[in-house]
Amino acid sequence: MRKIPNHGTLRMTKVIYPLGLCVGLFIYVAYVKWHRASATQAFFSISGMALGAQGGPQAHSPQETAPRGLEVFYGIMFDAGSTGTRVHVFQFARLPGETPTLTHETFKALKPGLSAYADDVEKSAQGIQELLDVAKQDIPFDFWKATPLVLKATAGLRLLPGAKAQKLLQKVEEVFKASPFLVGDDCVSIMNGTDEGVSAWITVNFLTGSLKTPGRSSVGMLDLGGGSTQITFLPSVEGTLQSSPPGHLTALQMFNRTYRLYSYSYLGLGLMSARLAILGGVEGEPAKDGEELLSPCLPPNFRGEWEHAEITYRIAGQEAASLYETCARRVAGVLRDRVHHTEEVKRVEFYAFSYYYDLAASVGLIDAEKGGSLVVGDFETAAKYVCRTLETQPHSSPFVCMDLTYISLLLQEFGFPRNKVLKWFARKKTPWTTHYGSIAGLAELGHDVIKTDSATAAAGGGADPQRPGWARAEQHQPHRSRPCAEPPPETLCPCSGKAAPTT
């Protein structure tokens, strides 16, 4: 029996340039916060932080020898996604009177994600420790005590029951506090889905220059992860603000300006979670008595095993008159009444990331290295072709028909017409597999610089009644460690001492 890995042939590309940009800001906001410098000046200079970001797939350094007199500091960011855990070790350098530049970055990823250890929490410690060892090797010993260490978890942990997620966070916190790095009490947490979307929107609009160029139109963001999918854009039509359901609007405050954003994260509609739903499975539950999950979206003669969230499922295809048509009906049933349709997306320029990129590249719709653009209808065209081919010929991934059909219908459910153009950044500009959503930690460090606030958004924004002013898109309870303690006067801590946003 053929066993299919969780990802098939997909790599789930995430952009490192935005992460360097955003985490550079993350670390520097902490730095200026505890050294009484100007956070606003730092924020406007973040485009320069990525200038040194070039090199190989695991680490990159400046190509020129650094001048004497540089002040050097480091930061460590763990990104705990639904399909893997990644560590990013950043080195920054600053000349007197200037803002920092990102001069070195090291990256390593491990699979599976933290959520895979929900029933055996102790096993999660080994992977976390392995990634911490990467940081130890990369950061000089004398800097360890002053280097902030943070973990942000995403949809994988949001999908777990609260008690299980909390136990995982506590284990990570335990491992972190046994490390030689600087760890605050609230530096292990689960990002809320809205923060993921807003963070990515900030990133994309800095990359396109929209936030730095007065009068320039902003762009929207589409992100398809393993456990959730996000859509975020800045509405210009009042009707969008008035008709949006509760929880779909949030206000982003930056430098005396408030952006009323349409931003929502759909938990359970990430590509891997969607696969399971299309197969008829239930998240976190093995099939009853080892029964086979049948799907018209798989090749009719296919039979094998697929692993998702540390559970192995027996799966098989079904005979169908038309693989695409039958699969499309099944996918439409999974999406029915779960996605909000908004007309304004037709008029907004959008960039797409993650599995959107991987699927498009895997079937030749865009160049795998150069990125590019396509129209939404190209996904449907590719799905019909691939599904028809799978009826008679094997493919390296039995999920390719299902995945393309799902993406095609998901985009149409959002409101994108078939002729709508979507864009991707070139991989040479954003070359590594990572997650840029960690910028959400900015809200915990510098409330005076950036925050999301549904209370100031249009009516129906869905603010959390327990913590007014913070949007709640995914209706899932927060899992956080204790409030961050106030650091000593001259230490660098990635926590603010203020209440952080809830999930």
Coordinates of C-alpha atoms in Angstrom, one line a residue:
M1 CA 0.0 0.0 0.0
R2 CA 1.4 3.4 -1.0
K3 CA 2.0 5.8 1.9
I4 CA 1.6 9.5 1.0
P5 CA 3.5 12.1 3.0
N6 CA 1.6 15.0 4.5
H7 CA 2.8 17.5 1.9
G8 CA 2.8 15.4 -1.2
T9 CA 5.2 17.3 -3.5
L10 CA 4.5 20.7 -1.9
R11 CA 7.0 22.8 0.0
M12 CA 4.7 25.4 1.6
T13 CA 6.8 28.3 0.6
K14 CA 6.9 31.2 3.0
V15 CA 8.8 34.4 2.4
I16 CA 12.0 35.2 4.4
Y17 CA 12.5 38.7 3.1
P18 CA 9.3 39.9 4.8
L19 CA 10.3 37.9 7.9
G20 CA 13.7 39.6 8.1
L21 CA 11.9 42.9 7.6
C22 CA 9.3 42.2 10.3
V23 CA 11.4 40.4 12.9
G24 CA 14.0 43.1 12.4
L25 CA 11.4 45.5 13.6
F26 CA 10.3 43.1 16.3
I27 CA 13.8 42.8 17.8
Y28 CA 14.5 46.5 17.4
V29 CA 11.3 47.7 19.0
A30 CA 12.3 45.6 22.0
Y31 CA 15.8 47.1 21.9
V32 CA 14.6 50.7 21.8
K33 CA 11.9 50.1 24.3
W34 CA 14.4 49.2 27.0
H35 CA 17.0 51.6 25.9
R36 CA 14.7 54.6 25.7
A37 CA 15.2 55.2 22.0
S38 CA 12.8 56.2 19.2
A39 CA 10.6 53.3 18.1
T40 CA 8.9 55.4 15.4
Q41 CA 12.3 56.2 13.8
A42 CA 13.1 52.5 13.8
F43 CA 9.8 51.6 12.2
F44 CA 10.3 53.9 9.3
S45 CA 13.8 52.5 8.6
I46 CA 12.8 48.9 8.5
S47 CA 13.2 48.7 4.7
G48 CA 16.9 49.0 5.3
M49 CA 17.0 46.1 7.7
A50 CA 16.9 43.6 4.9
L51 CA 19.8 45.0 2.9
G52 CA 22.2 42.4 4.3
A53 CA 19.9 39.5 3.7
Q54 CA 21.5 37.5 0.9
G55 CA 23.2 34.1 0.8
G56 CA 22.5 30.4 1.0
P57 CA 19.3 28.5 2.0
Q58 CA 20.3 28.1 5.7
A59 CA 22.1 31.3 6.6
H60 CA 23.1 34.6 5.0
S61 CA 25.6 37.3 5.9
P62 CA 26.6 40.6 4.6
Q63 CA 29.0 40.4 1.7
E64 CA 31.3 43.2 3.0
T65 CA 33.4 43.2 6.1
A66 CA 31.6 45.1 8.8
P67 CA 33.3 48.4 9.9
R68 CA 34.6 48.8 13.4
G69 CA 32.4 50.3 16.1
L70 CA 29.3 48.4 15.2
E71 CA 26.9 47.5 18.1
V72 CA 25.8 43.9 17.5
F73 CA 22.7 42.2 19.0
Y74 CA 20.7 39.1 18.3
G75 CA 17.1 37.7 18.4
I76 CA 15.6 34.3 18.2
M77 CA 12.1 33.6 16.8
F78 CA 10.4 30.2 16.8
D79 CA 7.5 29.8 14.4
A80 CA 5.4 26.8 15.3
G81 CA 3.2 26.2 12.3
S82 CA 0.7 23.4 11.7
T83 CA 3.1 21.3 9.6
G84 CA 6.5 22.1 11.2
T85 CA 8.4 24.2 13.7
R86 CA 11.1 26.7 12.5
V87 CA 13.7 28.7 14.2
H88 CA 15.1 32.0 12.9
V89 CA 18.3 33.4 14.4
F90 CA 18.8 37.0 13.5
Q91 CA 21.9 39.2 13.9
F92 CA 21.7 42.9 13.8
A93 CA 24.3 45.6 13.6
R94 CA 24.0 49.3 14.4
L95 CA 26.4 52.2 14.0
P96 CA 26.2 55.0 16.6
G97 CA 23.2 57.3 15.8
E98 CA 21.8 54.9 13.1
T99 CA 19.1 52.3 13.0
P100 CA 20.0 48.5 12.9
T101 CA 20.6 46.5 9.8
L102 CA 19.8 42.8 9.5
T103 CA 23.3 41.4 8.8
H104 CA 22.9 37.6 9.3
E105 CA 20.1 35.1 9.5
T106 CA 20.1 31.4 10.2
F107 CA 17.1 29.2 9.6
K108 CA 16.2 25.6 10.4
A109 CA 12.9 23.7 10.2
L110 CA 11.7 20.4 11.8
K111 CA 8.7 18.3 11.1
P112 CA 6.0 17.6 12.3
G113 CA 4.4 20.6 13.9
L114 CA 4.1 21.0 17.7
S115 CA 0.4 19.9 17.5
A116 CA 1.5 16.4 16.6
Y117 CA 2.7 16.0 20.1
A118 CA -0.6 16.9 21.8
D119 CA -0.9 13.4 23.3
D120 CA 2.8 13.0 24.2
V121 CA 4.0 16.5 25.3
E122 CA 7.4 15.3 26.5
K123 CA 8.4 14.3 23.0
S124 CA 8.0 17.9 21.8
A125 CA 11.0 19.0 24.0
Q126 CA 13.5 17.1 21.8
G127 CA 12.8 19.1 18.7
I128 CA 12.7 22.4 20.5
Q129 CA 16.0 21.7 22.1
E130 CA 17.5 20.7 18.7
L131 CA 16.5 24.1 17.3
L132 CA 17.8 25.9 20.4
D133 CA 21.1 24.2 19.8
V134 CA 21.1 25.8 16.3
A135 CA 20.9 29.2 18.0
K136 CA 23.7 28.4 20.5
Q137 CA 26.0 27.5 17.6
D138 CA 25.1 30.7 15.8
I139 CA 25.2 33.2 18.6
P140 CA 28.5 34.0 20.5
F141 CA 28.4 32.9 24.1
D142 CA 28.8 36.4 25.5
F143 CA 25.5 37.4 23.8
W144 CA 23.3 34.6 25.1
K145 CA 22.0 36.3 28.2
A146 CA 21.0 39.4 26.2
T147 CA 19.3 37.6 23.3
P148 CA 15.5 37.5 23.4
L149 CA 13.8 34.2 22.7
V150 CA 10.1 34.1 21.5
L151 CA 7.8 31.4 20.1
K152 CA 4.6 32.1 18.1
A153 CA 2.3 29.2 17.3
T154 CA -0.3 29.3 14.6
A155 CA -3.3 27.2 13.3
G156 CA -1.9 23.9 14.4
L157 CA -2.3 24.7 18.1
R158 CA -5.4 26.8 17.5
L159 CA -7.1 23.6 16.2
L160 CA -6.3 21.7 19.5
P161 CA -8.5 21.6 22.6
G162 CA -7.5 24.3 25.0
A163 CA -6.0 22.0 27.6
K164 CA -3.8 20.2 25.2
A165 CA -2.5 23.4 23.6
Q166 CA -1.8 24.9 27.0
K167 CA 0.3 21.8 28.0
L168 CA 2.4 22.1 24.8
L169 CA 3.0 25.8 25.5
Q170 CA 4.0 25.1 29.1
K171 CA 6.5 22.4 27.9
V172 CA 8.0 24.8 25.4
E173 CA 8.2 27.5 28.1
E174 CA 9.9 25.0 30.4
V175 CA 12.6 24.2 27.8
F176 CA 13.0 27.9 27.0
K177 CA 13.5 28.9 30.6
A178 CA 16.2 26.2 31.0
S179 CA 18.1 27.8 28.1
P180 CA 20.7 30.5 28.5
F181 CA 18.7 33.0 26.5
L182 CA 16.6 35.9 27.6
V183 CA 13.0 34.6 28.1
G184 CA 10.0 36.5 29.5
D185 CA 7.0 34.9 31.1
D186 CA 4.7 35.7 28.2
C187 CA 7.0 34.9 25.3
V188 CA 5.4 31.6 24.3
S189 CA 1.9 32.1 22.8
I190 CA -0.5 31.3 20.1
M191 CA -1.1 33.9 17.5
N192 CA -4.7 34.8 16.8
G193 CA -5.7 34.3 13.2
T194 CA -6.5 38.0 12.6
D195 CA -3.0 39.0 13.8
E196 CA -1.6 36.5 11.2
G197 CA -3.5 38.2 8.4
V198 CA -2.8 41.8 9.5
S199 CA 0.9 41.0 10.0
A200 CA 1.1 39.6 6.5
W201 CA -0.8 42.6 5.1
I202 CA 1.7 45.0 6.7
T203 CA 4.6 43.0 5.2
V204 CA 3.2 42.9 1.7
N205 CA 2.4 46.6 1.7
F206 CA 5.9 47.5 2.8
L207 CA 7.4 45.3 0.1
T208 CA 5.3 47.0 -2.5
G209 CA 5.9 50.4 -1.1
S210 CA 2.2 51.1 -0.4
L211 CA 2.7 52.1 3.2
K212 CA 5.7 54.3 2.5
T213 CA 4.3 56.1 -0.6
P214 CA 1.6 58.7 0.1
G215 CA -1.4 58.2 -2.2
R216 CA -0.4 54.8 -3.4
S217 CA -3.1 52.2 -3.3
S218 CA -2.6 49.3 -0.8
V219 CA -2.6 45.7 -1.9
G220 CA -4.5 42.7 -0.4
M221 CA -3.0 39.5 1.0
L222 CA -4.0 35.8 0.6
D223 CA -2.3 33.2 2.7
L224 CA -3.0 29.4 2.6
G225 CA -1.4 27.5 5.4
G226 CA -1.9 23.9 6.5
G227 CA -4.5 24.5 9.1
S228 CA -6.0 27.9 8.3
T229 CA -6.3 30.5 5.5
Q230 CA -6.3 34.3 5.7
I231 CA -7.6 37.1 3.6
T232 CA -6.8 40.7 4.4
F233 CA -7.3 44.0 2.5
L234 CA -8.1 47.7 3.1
P235 CA -11.6 48.4 1.9
S236 CA -12.4 51.6 0.1
V237 CA -16.1 51.0 -0.3
E238 CA -18.3 51.8 2.6
G239 CA -20.6 49.0 1.7
T240 CA -17.9 46.5 2.5
L241 CA -17.6 47.9 6.0
Q242 CA -21.3 47.9 6.5
S243 CA -22.0 44.4 5.2
S244 CA -19.0 42.5 6.7
P245 CA -20.0 39.9 9.3
P246 CA -18.9 40.2 12.9
G247 CA -15.2 39.4 13.4
H248 CA -14.2 40.3 9.8
L249 CA -13.1 43.9 10.5
T250 CA -10.3 45.1 12.5
A251 CA -8.5 48.5 12.9
L252 CA -4.7 48.7 12.6
Q253 CA -3.2 51.8 14.3
M254 CA 0.2 53.0 13.0
F255 CA 1.7 56.4 13.6
N256 CA -1.5 58.4 14.2
R257 CA -3.3 56.7 11.3
T258 CA -6.0 54.0 11.6
Y259 CA -6.4 51.5 8.8
R260 CA -9.9 49.8 8.9
L261 CA -9.0 46.4 7.5
Y262 CA -11.1 43.5 6.3
S263 CA -9.2 40.6 7.8
Y264 CA -10.4 37.1 8.6
S265 CA -8.7 33.8 9.3
Y266 CA -10.6 30.6 8.5
L267 CA -9.5 27.9 10.9
G268 CA -9.9 24.4 9.5
L269 CA -9.7 25.6 5.8
G270 CA -5.9 25.4 5.4
L271 CA -4.9 23.0 2.7
M272 CA -4.1 20.0 5.0
S273 CA -7.2 20.4 7.1
A274 CA -9.3 20.8 4.0
R275 CA -7.9 17.6 2.6
L276 CA -9.1 15.8 5.7
A277 CA -12.5 17.3 5.5
I278 CA -12.8 16.5 1.8
L279 CA -11.8 12.9 2.6
G280 CA -14.6 12.8 5.2
G281 CA -12.3 12.7 8.2
V282 CA -12.5 14.7 11.5
E283 CA -9.6 16.7 12.8
G284 CA -7.7 14.9 15.5
E285 CA -9.7 11.7 15.3
P286 CA -8.5 8.5 13.7
A287 CA -10.9 6.7 11.3
K288 CA -13.2 4.3 13.1
D289 CA -11.9 0.8 13.3
G290 CA -9.3 1.7 10.7
E291 CA -11.9 2.2 8.0
E292 CA -10.9 3.6 4.6
L293 CA -11.7 7.2 3.7
L294 CA -13.1 7.3 0.2
S295 CA -13.0 10.4 -2.0
P296 CA -14.0 11.2 -5.6
C297 CA -11.1 13.7 -5.6
L298 CA -8.5 10.9 -5.6
P299 CA -7.6 8.8 -8.7
P300 CA -10.2 6.1 -9.1
N301 CA -7.7 3.2 -8.8
F302 CA -5.6 4.8 -6.0
R303 CA -5.3 3.2 -2.6
G304 CA -2.8 4.2 0.1
E305 CA -2.1 5.8 3.4
W306 CA -1.8 9.5 4.3
E307 CA -0.5 11.0 7.5
H308 CA -1.9 14.1 9.0
A309 CA -1.2 15.5 12.5
E310 CA 0.5 12.2 13.4
I311 CA -2.6 10.2 12.5
T312 CA -2.3 7.8 9.6
Y313 CA -5.4 7.4 7.5
R314 CA -6.2 4.7 4.9
I315 CA -7.5 6.5 1.8
A316 CA -8.8 5.4 -1.6
G317 CA -10.3 6.9 -4.7
Q318 CA -13.8 6.2 -6.1
E319 CA -15.0 5.6 -9.6
A320 CA -16.7 8.7 -11.1
A321 CA -18.0 9.7 -14.5
S322 CA -16.0 12.9 -14.3
L323 CA -13.3 13.2 -11.7
Y324 CA -13.3 17.0 -11.7
E325 CA -17.0 17.5 -11.6
T326 CA -17.5 15.0 -8.9
C327 CA -14.6 16.4 -6.9
A328 CA -15.9 20.0 -7.3
R329 CA -19.3 19.0 -5.9
R330 CA -17.6 17.4 -2.8
V331 CA -15.3 20.5 -2.3
A332 CA -18.3 22.9 -2.7
G333 CA -20.1 20.9 0.1
V334 CA -17.1 21.4 2.4
L335 CA -17.0 25.1 1.7
R336 CA -20.7 25.7 1.8
D337 CA -21.7 28.6 4.2
R338 CA -18.1 28.8 5.6
V339 CA -16.6 31.6 3.6
H340 CA -17.8 35.2 3.4
H341 CA -18.1 36.5 -0.2
T342 CA -17.2 40.2 -0.7
E343 CA -17.6 42.1 -4.0
E344 CA -14.7 44.5 -3.3
V345 CA -12.0 41.9 -3.8
K346 CA -12.6 42.3 -7.5
R347 CA -11.1 45.8 -7.5
V348 CA -8.2 45.2 -5.1
E349 CA -4.7 44.0 -6.2
F350 CA -3.8 40.8 -4.3
Y351 CA -0.6 38.9 -3.6
A352 CA -0.8 35.2 -2.6
F353 CA 1.5 33.1 -0.6
S354 CA 2.3 29.6 0.8
Y355 CA 0.3 26.7 -0.7
Y356 CA -1.2 29.1 -3.3
Y357 CA 2.4 29.6 -4.5
D358 CA 3.4 25.9 -4.3
L359 CA 0.4 24.6 -6.2
A360 CA 0.7 27.2 -8.9
A361 CA 4.4 26.5 -9.3
S362 CA 4.0 22.7 -9.1
V363 CA 1.7 22.6 -12.2
G364 CA 3.6 25.3 -14.1
L365 CA 1.2 28.2 -13.7
I366 CA 4.0 30.4 -12.4
D367 CA 7.8 30.1 -12.4
A368 CA 8.9 28.4 -9.3
E369 CA 11.8 30.9 -8.8
K370 CA 10.6 34.0 -10.5
G371 CA 7.0 34.0 -9.2
G372 CA 4.8 36.0 -11.5
S373 CA 1.0 36.3 -11.9
L374 CA -2.0 34.4 -13.1
V375 CA -5.8 34.7 -13.3
V376 CA -8.0 32.9 -10.8
G377 CA -9.5 30.8 -13.7
D378 CA -6.1 29.3 -14.3
F379 CA -6.5 27.2 -11.2
E380 CA -9.8 25.8 -12.5
T381 CA -8.3 25.1 -15.9
A382 CA -5.3 23.3 -14.3
A383 CA -7.7 21.4 -12.0
K384 CA -9.8 20.2 -14.9
Y385 CA -6.7 19.1 -16.9
V386 CA -5.0 17.3 -14.0
C387 CA -8.2 15.6 -12.9
R388 CA -8.9 14.4 -16.4
T389 CA -5.3 13.1 -16.7
L390 CA -5.6 11.3 -13.3
E391 CA -8.5 9.3 -14.6
T392 CA -6.1 7.3 -16.8
Q393 CA -2.6 8.1 -15.7
P394 CA -0.8 8.1 -12.3
H395 CA 0.7 11.3 -10.8
S396 CA 3.4 11.9 -8.3
S397 CA 0.8 13.2 -5.9
P398 CA -2.7 11.7 -5.8
F399 CA -3.9 15.0 -4.1
V400 CA -3.1 17.3 -7.0
C401 CA -6.6 17.2 -8.4
M402 CA -8.2 17.7 -5.0
D403 CA -5.8 20.6 -4.1
L404 CA -6.3 22.5 -7.3
T405 CA -10.0 22.1 -7.2
Y406 CA -10.1 23.3 -3.6
I407 CA -8.0 26.4 -4.3
S408 CA -10.1 27.2 -7.4
L409 CA -13.4 27.0 -5.5
L410 CA -12.0 28.7 -2.3
L411 CA -11.0 31.8 -4.3
Q412 CA -14.3 31.9 -6.1
E413 CA -16.1 31.7 -2.7
F414 CA -14.1 34.7 -1.5
G415 CA -15.5 36.6 -4.4
F416 CA -12.7 36.5 -7.0
P417 CA -13.9 36.3 -10.6
R418 CA -12.1 33.9 -12.9
N419 CA -10.4 36.8 -14.7
K420 CA -9.0 38.3 -11.5
V421 CA -5.2 38.6 -11.5
L422 CA -3.2 37.3 -8.5
K423 CA 0.5 38.0 -8.0
W424 CA 3.4 36.3 -6.4
F425 CA 6.8 37.7 -5.3
A426 CA 9.9 36.1 -6.9
R427 CA 11.5 33.5 -4.8
K428 CA 14.9 35.1 -5.5
K429 CA 13.6 38.0 -3.5
T430 CA 11.9 35.8 -0.9
P431 CA 14.0 32.7 -1.1
W432 CA 13.4 30.6 2.0
T433 CA 10.7 28.5 3.5
T434 CA 9.5 30.3 6.6
H435 CA 6.6 32.1 8.1
Y436 CA 6.4 35.9 8.2
G437 CA 3.4 36.0 10.5
S438 CA 5.6 36.4 13.6
I439 CA 5.4 40.2 13.3
A440 CA 2.2 39.9 15.4
G441 CA 4.6 40.0 18.4
L442 CA 5.0 43.6 17.7
A443 CA 1.7 44.3 19.4
E444 CA 3.1 42.8 22.6
L445 CA 6.3 44.9 22.4
G446 CA 5.3 48.3 21.1
H447 CA 1.6 49.1 21.5
D448 CA 2.6 52.7 20.8
V449 CA 3.9 51.6 17.3
I450 CA 1.4 49.1 16.0
K451 CA -1.8 47.5 17.3
T452 CA -4.9 45.9 15.9
D453 CA -8.1 47.2 17.4
S454 CA -11.6 46.0 16.5
A455 CA -13.2 48.5 18.8
T456 CA -12.3 51.4 16.4
A457 CA -13.3 49.4 13.3
A458 CA -16.7 49.6 11.8
A459 CA -19.7 48.2 13.7
G460 CA -19.7 44.5 13.9
G461 CA -16.0 44.1 14.2
G462 CA -16.3 41.3 16.8
A463 CA -14.1 42.7 19.6
D464 CA -13.2 40.3 22.5
P465 CA -15.4 41.4 25.4
Q466 CA -12.8 40.2 27.8
R467 CA -10.0 42.3 26.3
P468 CA -11.6 45.3 24.6
G469 CA -9.8 46.6 21.5
W470 CA -8.5 43.3 20.1
A471 CA -10.2 41.5 17.2
R472 CA -11.2 37.9 17.4
A473 CA -11.6 36.3 14.0
E474 CA -11.4 32.6 14.8
Q475 CA -13.7 31.7 17.6
H476 CA -11.2 29.8 19.7
Q477 CA -10.2 30.3 23.3
P478 CA -6.8 31.9 24.1
H479 CA -3.9 29.9 25.4
R480 CA -1.2 32.0 26.9
S481 CA 1.4 31.7 29.6
R482 CA 1.6 34.2 32.5
P483 CA 1.9 38.0 32.0
C484 CA 5.4 39.1 31.2
A485 CA 7.4 40.3 34.1
E486 CA 9.1 43.7 34.1
P487 CA 12.7 43.2 33.0
P488 CA 15.8 44.7 34.7
P489 CA 16.5 48.3 33.6
E490 CA 19.3 47.5 31.2
T491 CA 18.2 44.1 29.8
L492 CA 16.7 43.4 26.4
C493 CA 13.3 41.6 26.8
P494 CA 10.9 40.7 24.0
C495 CA 7.9 41.4 26.3
S496 CA 6.1 44.6 27.1
G497 CA 4.7 44.1 30.6
K498 CA 1.3 45.1 29.1
A499 CA -1.6 42.8 28.5
A500 CA -1.2 41.2 25.1
P501 CA -4.0 40.5 22.6
T502 CA -6.0 37.4 23.1
T503 CA -6.7 34.8 20.5

